[in-house]
Backbone as XML, in Angstrom:
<?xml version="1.0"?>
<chain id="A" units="angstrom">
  <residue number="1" name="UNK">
    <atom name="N" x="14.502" y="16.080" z="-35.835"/>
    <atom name="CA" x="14.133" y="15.457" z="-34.579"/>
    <atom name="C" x="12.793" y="14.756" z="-34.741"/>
  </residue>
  <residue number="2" name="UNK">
    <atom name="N" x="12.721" y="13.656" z="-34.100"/>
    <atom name="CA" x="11.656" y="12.672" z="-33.712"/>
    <atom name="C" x="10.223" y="13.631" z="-33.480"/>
  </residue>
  <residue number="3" name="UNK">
    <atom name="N" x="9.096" y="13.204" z="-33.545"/>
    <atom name="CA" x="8.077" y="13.571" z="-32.562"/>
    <atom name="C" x="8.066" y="13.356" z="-31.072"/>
  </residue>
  <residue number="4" name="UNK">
    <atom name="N" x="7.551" y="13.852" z="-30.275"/>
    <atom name="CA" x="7.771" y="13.699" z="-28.867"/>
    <atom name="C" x="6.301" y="12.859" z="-28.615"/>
  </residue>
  <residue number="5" name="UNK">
    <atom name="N" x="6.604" y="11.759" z="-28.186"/>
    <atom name="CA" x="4.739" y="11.054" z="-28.194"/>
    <atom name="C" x="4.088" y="10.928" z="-26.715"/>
  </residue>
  <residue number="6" name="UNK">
    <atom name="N" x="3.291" y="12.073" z="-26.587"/>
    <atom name="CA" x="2.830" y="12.185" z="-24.764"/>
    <atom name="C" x="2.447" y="11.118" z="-24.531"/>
  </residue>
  <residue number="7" name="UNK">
    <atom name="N" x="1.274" y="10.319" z="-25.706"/>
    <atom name="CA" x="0.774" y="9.510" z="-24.627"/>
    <atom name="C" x="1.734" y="8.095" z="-23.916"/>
  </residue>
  <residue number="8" name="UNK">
    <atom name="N" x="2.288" y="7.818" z="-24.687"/>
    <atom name="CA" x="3.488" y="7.080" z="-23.998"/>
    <atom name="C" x="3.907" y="7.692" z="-22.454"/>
  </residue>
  <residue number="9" name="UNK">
    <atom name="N" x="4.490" y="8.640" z="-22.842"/>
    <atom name="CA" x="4.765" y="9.209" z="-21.423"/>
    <atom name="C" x="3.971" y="9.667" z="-20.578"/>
  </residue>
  <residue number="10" name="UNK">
    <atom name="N" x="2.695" y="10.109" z="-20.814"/>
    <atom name="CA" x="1.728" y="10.196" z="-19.778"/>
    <atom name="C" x="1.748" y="8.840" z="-19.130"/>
  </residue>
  <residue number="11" name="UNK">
    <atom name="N" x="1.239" y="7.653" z="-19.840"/>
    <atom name="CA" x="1.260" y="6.524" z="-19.302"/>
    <atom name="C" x="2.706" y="5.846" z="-17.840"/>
  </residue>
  <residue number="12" name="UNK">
    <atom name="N" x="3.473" y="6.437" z="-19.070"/>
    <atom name="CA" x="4.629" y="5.801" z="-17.866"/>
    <atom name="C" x="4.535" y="6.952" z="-16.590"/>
  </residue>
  <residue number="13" name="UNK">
    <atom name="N" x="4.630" y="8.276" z="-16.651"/>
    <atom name="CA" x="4.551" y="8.924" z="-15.323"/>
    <atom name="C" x="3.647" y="8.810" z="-14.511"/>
  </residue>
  <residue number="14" name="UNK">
    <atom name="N" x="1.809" y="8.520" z="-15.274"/>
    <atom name="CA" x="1.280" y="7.744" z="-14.197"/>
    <atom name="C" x="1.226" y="6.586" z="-13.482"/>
  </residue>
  <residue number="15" name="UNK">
    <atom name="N" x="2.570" y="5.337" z="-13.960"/>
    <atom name="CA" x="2.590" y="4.072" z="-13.498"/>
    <atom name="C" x="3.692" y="4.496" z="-12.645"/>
  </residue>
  <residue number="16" name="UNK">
    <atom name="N" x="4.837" y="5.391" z="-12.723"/>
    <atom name="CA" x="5.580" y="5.787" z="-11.860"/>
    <atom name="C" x="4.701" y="6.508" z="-10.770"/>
  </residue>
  <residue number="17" name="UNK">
    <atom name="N" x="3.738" y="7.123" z="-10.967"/>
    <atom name="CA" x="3.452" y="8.161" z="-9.288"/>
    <atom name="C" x="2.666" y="6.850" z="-8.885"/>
  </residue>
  <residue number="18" name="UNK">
    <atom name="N" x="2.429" y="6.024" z="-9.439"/>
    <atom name="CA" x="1.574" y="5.155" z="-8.822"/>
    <atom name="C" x="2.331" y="4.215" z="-8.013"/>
  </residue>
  <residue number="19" name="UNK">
    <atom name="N" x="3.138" y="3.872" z="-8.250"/>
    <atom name="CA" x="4.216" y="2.731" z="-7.661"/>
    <atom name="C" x="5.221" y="3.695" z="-6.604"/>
  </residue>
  <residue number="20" name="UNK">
    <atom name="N" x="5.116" y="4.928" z="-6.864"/>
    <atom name="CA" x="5.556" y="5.404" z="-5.417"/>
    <atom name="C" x="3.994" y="6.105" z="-4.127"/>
  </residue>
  <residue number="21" name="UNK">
    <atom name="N" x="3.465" y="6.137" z="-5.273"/>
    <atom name="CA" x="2.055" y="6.127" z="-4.278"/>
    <atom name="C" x="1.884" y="4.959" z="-2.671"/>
  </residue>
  <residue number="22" name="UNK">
    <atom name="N" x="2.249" y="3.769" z="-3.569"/>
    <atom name="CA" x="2.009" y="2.582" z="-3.374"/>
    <atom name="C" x="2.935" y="2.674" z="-1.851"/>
  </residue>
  <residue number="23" name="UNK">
    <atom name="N" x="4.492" y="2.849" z="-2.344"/>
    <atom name="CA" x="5.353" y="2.432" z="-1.909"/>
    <atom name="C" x="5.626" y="3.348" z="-0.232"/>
  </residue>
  <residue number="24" name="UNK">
    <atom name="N" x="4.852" y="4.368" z="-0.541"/>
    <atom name="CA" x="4.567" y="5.538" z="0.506"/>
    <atom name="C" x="3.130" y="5.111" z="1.693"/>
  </residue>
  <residue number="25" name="UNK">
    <atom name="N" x="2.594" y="4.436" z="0.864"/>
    <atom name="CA" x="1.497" y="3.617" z="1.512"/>
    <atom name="C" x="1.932" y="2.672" z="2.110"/>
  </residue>
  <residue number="26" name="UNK">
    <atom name="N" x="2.708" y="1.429" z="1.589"/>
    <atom name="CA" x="2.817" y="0.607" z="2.357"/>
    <atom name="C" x="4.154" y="0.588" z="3.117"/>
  </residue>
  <residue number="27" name="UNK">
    <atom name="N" x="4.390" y="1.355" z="3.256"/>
    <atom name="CA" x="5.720" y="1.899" z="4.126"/>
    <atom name="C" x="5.317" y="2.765" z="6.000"/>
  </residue>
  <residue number="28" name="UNK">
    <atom name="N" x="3.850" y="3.061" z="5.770"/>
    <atom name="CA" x="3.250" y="3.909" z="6.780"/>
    <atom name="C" x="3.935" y="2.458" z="8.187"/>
  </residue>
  <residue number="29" name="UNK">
    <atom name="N" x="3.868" y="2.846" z="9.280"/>
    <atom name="CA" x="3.848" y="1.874" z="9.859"/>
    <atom name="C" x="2.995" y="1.167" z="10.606"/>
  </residue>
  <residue number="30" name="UNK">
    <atom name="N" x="3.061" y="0.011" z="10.844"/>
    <atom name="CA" x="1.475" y="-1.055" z="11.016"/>
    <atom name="C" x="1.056" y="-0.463" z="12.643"/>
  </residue>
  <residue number="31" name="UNK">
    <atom name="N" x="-0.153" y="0.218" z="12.925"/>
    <atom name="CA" x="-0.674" y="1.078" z="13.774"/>
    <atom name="C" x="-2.292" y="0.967" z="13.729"/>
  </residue>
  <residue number="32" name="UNK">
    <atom name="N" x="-2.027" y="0.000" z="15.328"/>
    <atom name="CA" x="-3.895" y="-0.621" z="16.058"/>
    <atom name="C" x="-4.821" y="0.570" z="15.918"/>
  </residue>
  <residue number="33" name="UNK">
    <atom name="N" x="-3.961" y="1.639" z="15.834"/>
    <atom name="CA" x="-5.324" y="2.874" z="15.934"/>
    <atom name="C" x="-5.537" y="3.280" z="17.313"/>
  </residue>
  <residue number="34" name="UNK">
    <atom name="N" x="-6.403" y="3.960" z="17.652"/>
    <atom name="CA" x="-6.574" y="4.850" z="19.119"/>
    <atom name="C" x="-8.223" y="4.206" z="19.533"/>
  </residue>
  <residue number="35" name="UNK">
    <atom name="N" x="-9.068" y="3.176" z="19.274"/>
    <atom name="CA" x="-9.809" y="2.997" z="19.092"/>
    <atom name="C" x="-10.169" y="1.534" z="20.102"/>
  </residue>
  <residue number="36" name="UNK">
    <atom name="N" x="-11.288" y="0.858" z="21.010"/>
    <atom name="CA" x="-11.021" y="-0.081" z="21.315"/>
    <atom name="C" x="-11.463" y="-1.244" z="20.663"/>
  </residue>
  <residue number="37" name="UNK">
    <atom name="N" x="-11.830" y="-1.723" z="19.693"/>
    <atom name="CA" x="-12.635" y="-2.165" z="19.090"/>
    <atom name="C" x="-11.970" y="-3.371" z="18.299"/>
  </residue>
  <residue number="38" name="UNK">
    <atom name="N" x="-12.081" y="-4.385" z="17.811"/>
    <atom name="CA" x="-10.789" y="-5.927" z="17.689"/>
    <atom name="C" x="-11.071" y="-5.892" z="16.154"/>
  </residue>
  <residue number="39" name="UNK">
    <atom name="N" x="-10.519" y="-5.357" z="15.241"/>
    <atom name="CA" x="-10.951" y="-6.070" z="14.179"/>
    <atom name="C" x="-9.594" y="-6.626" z="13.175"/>
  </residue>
  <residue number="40" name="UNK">
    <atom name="N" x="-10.049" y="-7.790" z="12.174"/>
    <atom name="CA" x="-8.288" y="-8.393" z="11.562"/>
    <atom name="C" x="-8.640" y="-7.757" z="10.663"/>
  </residue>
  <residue number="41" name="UNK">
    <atom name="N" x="-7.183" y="-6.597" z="10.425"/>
    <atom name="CA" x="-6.556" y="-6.682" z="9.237"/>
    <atom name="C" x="-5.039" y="-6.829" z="9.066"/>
  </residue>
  <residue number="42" name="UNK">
    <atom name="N" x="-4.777" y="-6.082" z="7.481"/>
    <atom name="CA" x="-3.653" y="-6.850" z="7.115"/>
    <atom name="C" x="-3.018" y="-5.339" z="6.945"/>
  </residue>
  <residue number="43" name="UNK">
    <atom name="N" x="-1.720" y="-5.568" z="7.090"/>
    <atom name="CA" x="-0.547" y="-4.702" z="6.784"/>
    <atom name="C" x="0.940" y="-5.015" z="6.505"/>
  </residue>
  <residue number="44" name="UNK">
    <atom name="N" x="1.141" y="-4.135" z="5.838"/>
    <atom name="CA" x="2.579" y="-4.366" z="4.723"/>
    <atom name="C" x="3.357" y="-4.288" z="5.958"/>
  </residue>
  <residue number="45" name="UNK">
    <atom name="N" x="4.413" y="-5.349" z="6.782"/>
    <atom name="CA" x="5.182" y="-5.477" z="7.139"/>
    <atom name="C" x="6.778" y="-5.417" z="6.578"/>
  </residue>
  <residue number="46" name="UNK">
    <atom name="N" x="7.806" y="-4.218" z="6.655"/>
    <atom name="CA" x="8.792" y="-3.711" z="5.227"/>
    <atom name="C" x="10.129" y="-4.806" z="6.051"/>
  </residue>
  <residue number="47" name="UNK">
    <atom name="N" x="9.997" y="-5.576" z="7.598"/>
    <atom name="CA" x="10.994" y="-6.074" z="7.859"/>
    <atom name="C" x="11.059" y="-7.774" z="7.116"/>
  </residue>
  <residue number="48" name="UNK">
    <atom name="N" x="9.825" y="-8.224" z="6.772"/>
    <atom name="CA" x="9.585" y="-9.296" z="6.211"/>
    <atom name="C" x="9.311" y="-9.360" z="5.059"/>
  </residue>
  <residue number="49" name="UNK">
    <atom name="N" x="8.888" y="-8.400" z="4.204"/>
    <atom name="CA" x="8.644" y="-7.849" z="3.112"/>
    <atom name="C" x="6.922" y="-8.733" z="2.737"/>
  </residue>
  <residue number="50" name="UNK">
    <atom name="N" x="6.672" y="-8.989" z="3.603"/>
    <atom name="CA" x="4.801" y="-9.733" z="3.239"/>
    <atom name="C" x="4.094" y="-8.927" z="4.266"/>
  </residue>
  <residue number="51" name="UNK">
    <atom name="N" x="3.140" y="-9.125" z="4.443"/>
    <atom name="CA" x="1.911" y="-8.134" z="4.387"/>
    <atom name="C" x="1.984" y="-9.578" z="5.725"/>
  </residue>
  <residue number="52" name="UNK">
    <atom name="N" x="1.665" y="-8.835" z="7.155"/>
    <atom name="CA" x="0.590" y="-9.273" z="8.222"/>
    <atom name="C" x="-0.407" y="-9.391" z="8.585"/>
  </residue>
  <residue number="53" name="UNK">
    <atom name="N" x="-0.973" y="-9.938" z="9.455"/>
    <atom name="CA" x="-2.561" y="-9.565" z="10.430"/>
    <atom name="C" x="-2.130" y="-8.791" z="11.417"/>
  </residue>
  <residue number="54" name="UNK">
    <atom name="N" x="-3.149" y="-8.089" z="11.508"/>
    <atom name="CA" x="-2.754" y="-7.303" z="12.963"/>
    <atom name="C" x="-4.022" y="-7.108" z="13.498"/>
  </residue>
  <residue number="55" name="UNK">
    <atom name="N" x="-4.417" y="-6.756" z="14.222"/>
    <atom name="CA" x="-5.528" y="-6.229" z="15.267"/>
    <atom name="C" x="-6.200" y="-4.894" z="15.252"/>
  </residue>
  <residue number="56" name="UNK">
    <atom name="N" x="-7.037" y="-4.351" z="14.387"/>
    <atom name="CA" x="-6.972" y="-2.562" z="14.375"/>
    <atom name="C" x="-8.472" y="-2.537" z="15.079"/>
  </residue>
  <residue number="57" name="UNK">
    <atom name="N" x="-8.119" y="-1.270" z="15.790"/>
    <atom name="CA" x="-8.801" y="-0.490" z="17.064"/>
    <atom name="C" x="-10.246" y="-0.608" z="16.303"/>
  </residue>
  <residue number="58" name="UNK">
    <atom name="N" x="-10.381" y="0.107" z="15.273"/>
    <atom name="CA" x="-11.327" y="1.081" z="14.567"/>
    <atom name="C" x="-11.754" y="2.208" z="13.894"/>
  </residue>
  <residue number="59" name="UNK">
    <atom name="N" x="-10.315" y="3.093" z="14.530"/>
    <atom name="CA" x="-10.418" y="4.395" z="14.036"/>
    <atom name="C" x="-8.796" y="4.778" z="14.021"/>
  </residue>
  <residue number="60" name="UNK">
    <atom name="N" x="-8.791" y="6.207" z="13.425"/>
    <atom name="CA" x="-7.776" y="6.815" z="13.236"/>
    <atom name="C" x="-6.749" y="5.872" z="12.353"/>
  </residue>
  <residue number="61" name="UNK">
    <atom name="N" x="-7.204" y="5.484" z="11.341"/>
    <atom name="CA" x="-6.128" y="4.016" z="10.665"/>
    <atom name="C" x="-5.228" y="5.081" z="9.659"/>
  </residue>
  <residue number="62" name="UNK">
    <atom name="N" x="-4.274" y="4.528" z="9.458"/>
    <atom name="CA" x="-3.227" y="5.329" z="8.244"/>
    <atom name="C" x="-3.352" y="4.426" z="6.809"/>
  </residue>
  <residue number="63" name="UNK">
    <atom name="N" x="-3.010" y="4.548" z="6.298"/>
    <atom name="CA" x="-2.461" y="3.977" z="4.405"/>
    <atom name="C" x="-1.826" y="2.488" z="3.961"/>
  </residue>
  <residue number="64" name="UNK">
    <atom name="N" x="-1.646" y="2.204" z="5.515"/>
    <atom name="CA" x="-0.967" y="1.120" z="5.655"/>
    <atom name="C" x="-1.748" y="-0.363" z="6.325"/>
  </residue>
  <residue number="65" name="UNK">
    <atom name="N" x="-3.207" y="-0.301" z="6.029"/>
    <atom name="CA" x="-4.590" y="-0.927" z="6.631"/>
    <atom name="C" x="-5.836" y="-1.270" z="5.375"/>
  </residue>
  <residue number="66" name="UNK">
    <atom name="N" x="-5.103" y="-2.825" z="5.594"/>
    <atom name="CA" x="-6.444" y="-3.404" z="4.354"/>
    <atom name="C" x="-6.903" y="-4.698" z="5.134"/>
  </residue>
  <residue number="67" name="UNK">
    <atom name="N" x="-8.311" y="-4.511" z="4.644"/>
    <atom name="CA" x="-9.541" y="-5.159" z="4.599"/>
    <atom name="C" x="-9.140" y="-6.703" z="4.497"/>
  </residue>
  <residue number="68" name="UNK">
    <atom name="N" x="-8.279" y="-7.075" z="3.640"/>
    <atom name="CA" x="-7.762" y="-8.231" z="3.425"/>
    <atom name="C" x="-6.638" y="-8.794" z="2.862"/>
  </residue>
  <residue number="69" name="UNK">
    <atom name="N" x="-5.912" y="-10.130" z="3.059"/>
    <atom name="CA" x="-4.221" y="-10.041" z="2.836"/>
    <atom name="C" x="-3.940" y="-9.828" z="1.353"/>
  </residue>
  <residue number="70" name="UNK">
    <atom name="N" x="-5.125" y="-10.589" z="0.237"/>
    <atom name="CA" x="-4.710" y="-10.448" z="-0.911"/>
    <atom name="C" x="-4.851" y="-8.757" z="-1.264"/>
  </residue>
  <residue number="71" name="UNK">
    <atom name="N" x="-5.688" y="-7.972" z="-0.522"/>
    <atom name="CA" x="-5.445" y="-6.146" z="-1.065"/>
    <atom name="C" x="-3.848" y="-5.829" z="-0.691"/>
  </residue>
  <residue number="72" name="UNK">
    <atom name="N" x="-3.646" y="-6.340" z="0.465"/>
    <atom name="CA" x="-2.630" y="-6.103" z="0.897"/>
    <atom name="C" x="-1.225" y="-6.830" z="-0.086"/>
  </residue>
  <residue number="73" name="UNK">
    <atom name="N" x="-1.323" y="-7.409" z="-0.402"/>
    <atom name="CA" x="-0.025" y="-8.263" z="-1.184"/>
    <atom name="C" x="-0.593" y="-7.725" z="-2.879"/>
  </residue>
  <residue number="74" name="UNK">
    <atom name="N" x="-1.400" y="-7.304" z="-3.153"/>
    <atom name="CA" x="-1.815" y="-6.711" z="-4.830"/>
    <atom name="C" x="-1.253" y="-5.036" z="-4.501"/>
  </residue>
  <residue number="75" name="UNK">
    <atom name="N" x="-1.106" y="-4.462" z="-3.134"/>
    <atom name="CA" x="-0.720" y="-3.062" z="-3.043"/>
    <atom name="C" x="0.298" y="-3.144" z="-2.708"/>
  </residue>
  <residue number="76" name="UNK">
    <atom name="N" x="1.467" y="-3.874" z="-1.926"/>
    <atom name="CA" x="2.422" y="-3.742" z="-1.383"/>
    <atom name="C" x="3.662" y="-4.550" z="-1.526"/>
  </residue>
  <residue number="77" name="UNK">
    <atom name="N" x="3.482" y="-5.882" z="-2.358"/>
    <atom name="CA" x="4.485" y="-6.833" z="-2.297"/>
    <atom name="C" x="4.668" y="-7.311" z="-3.725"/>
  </residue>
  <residue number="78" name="UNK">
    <atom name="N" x="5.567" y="-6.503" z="-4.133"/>
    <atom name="CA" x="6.191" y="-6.716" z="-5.475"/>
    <atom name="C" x="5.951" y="-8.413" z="-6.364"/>
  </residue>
  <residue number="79" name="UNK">
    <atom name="N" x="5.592" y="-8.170" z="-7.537"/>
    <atom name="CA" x="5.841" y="-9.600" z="-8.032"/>
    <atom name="C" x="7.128" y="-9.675" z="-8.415"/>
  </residue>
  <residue number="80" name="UNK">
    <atom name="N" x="6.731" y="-11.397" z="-8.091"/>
    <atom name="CA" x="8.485" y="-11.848" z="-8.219"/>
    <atom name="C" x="8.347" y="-12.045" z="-9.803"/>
  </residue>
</chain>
């Protein structure tokens, strides 16, 4: 039998938890928060498959809330 070579496979199981990391993140659903406060960001929209603007409160944000569209489309929207 072969050698068994971890680091190969370390590598791939951390690009796998990462891409379901991802996919668990941008799956949360797009949520203003409990907060009154106007600010734009962006979120992975899964019915259009691109990343929106939305309006967030300020607080209480989930996994699914970036700063800006390109974080948002580098975390959530597959290359073609």
């Amino acid at each position: 039998m072969g050698r068994f070579d971890r680091s190969d496979t370390t590598a791939s199981q951390k690009t796998d938890m990462k891409q379901r990391s991802r996919c668990r993140e941008c799956l949360d659903p797009i949520d203003p928060g409990m907060c009154f406060a106007a600010y734009p960001r962006y979120a992975y929209d899964k019915s259009s498959g691109d990343c929106v603007e939305f309006i967030f409160g300020g607080c209480k944000a989930n996994r699914n809330n970036f700063s800006s569209m390109d974080d948002c489309r580098a975390t959530c929207v597959p290359e073609k």
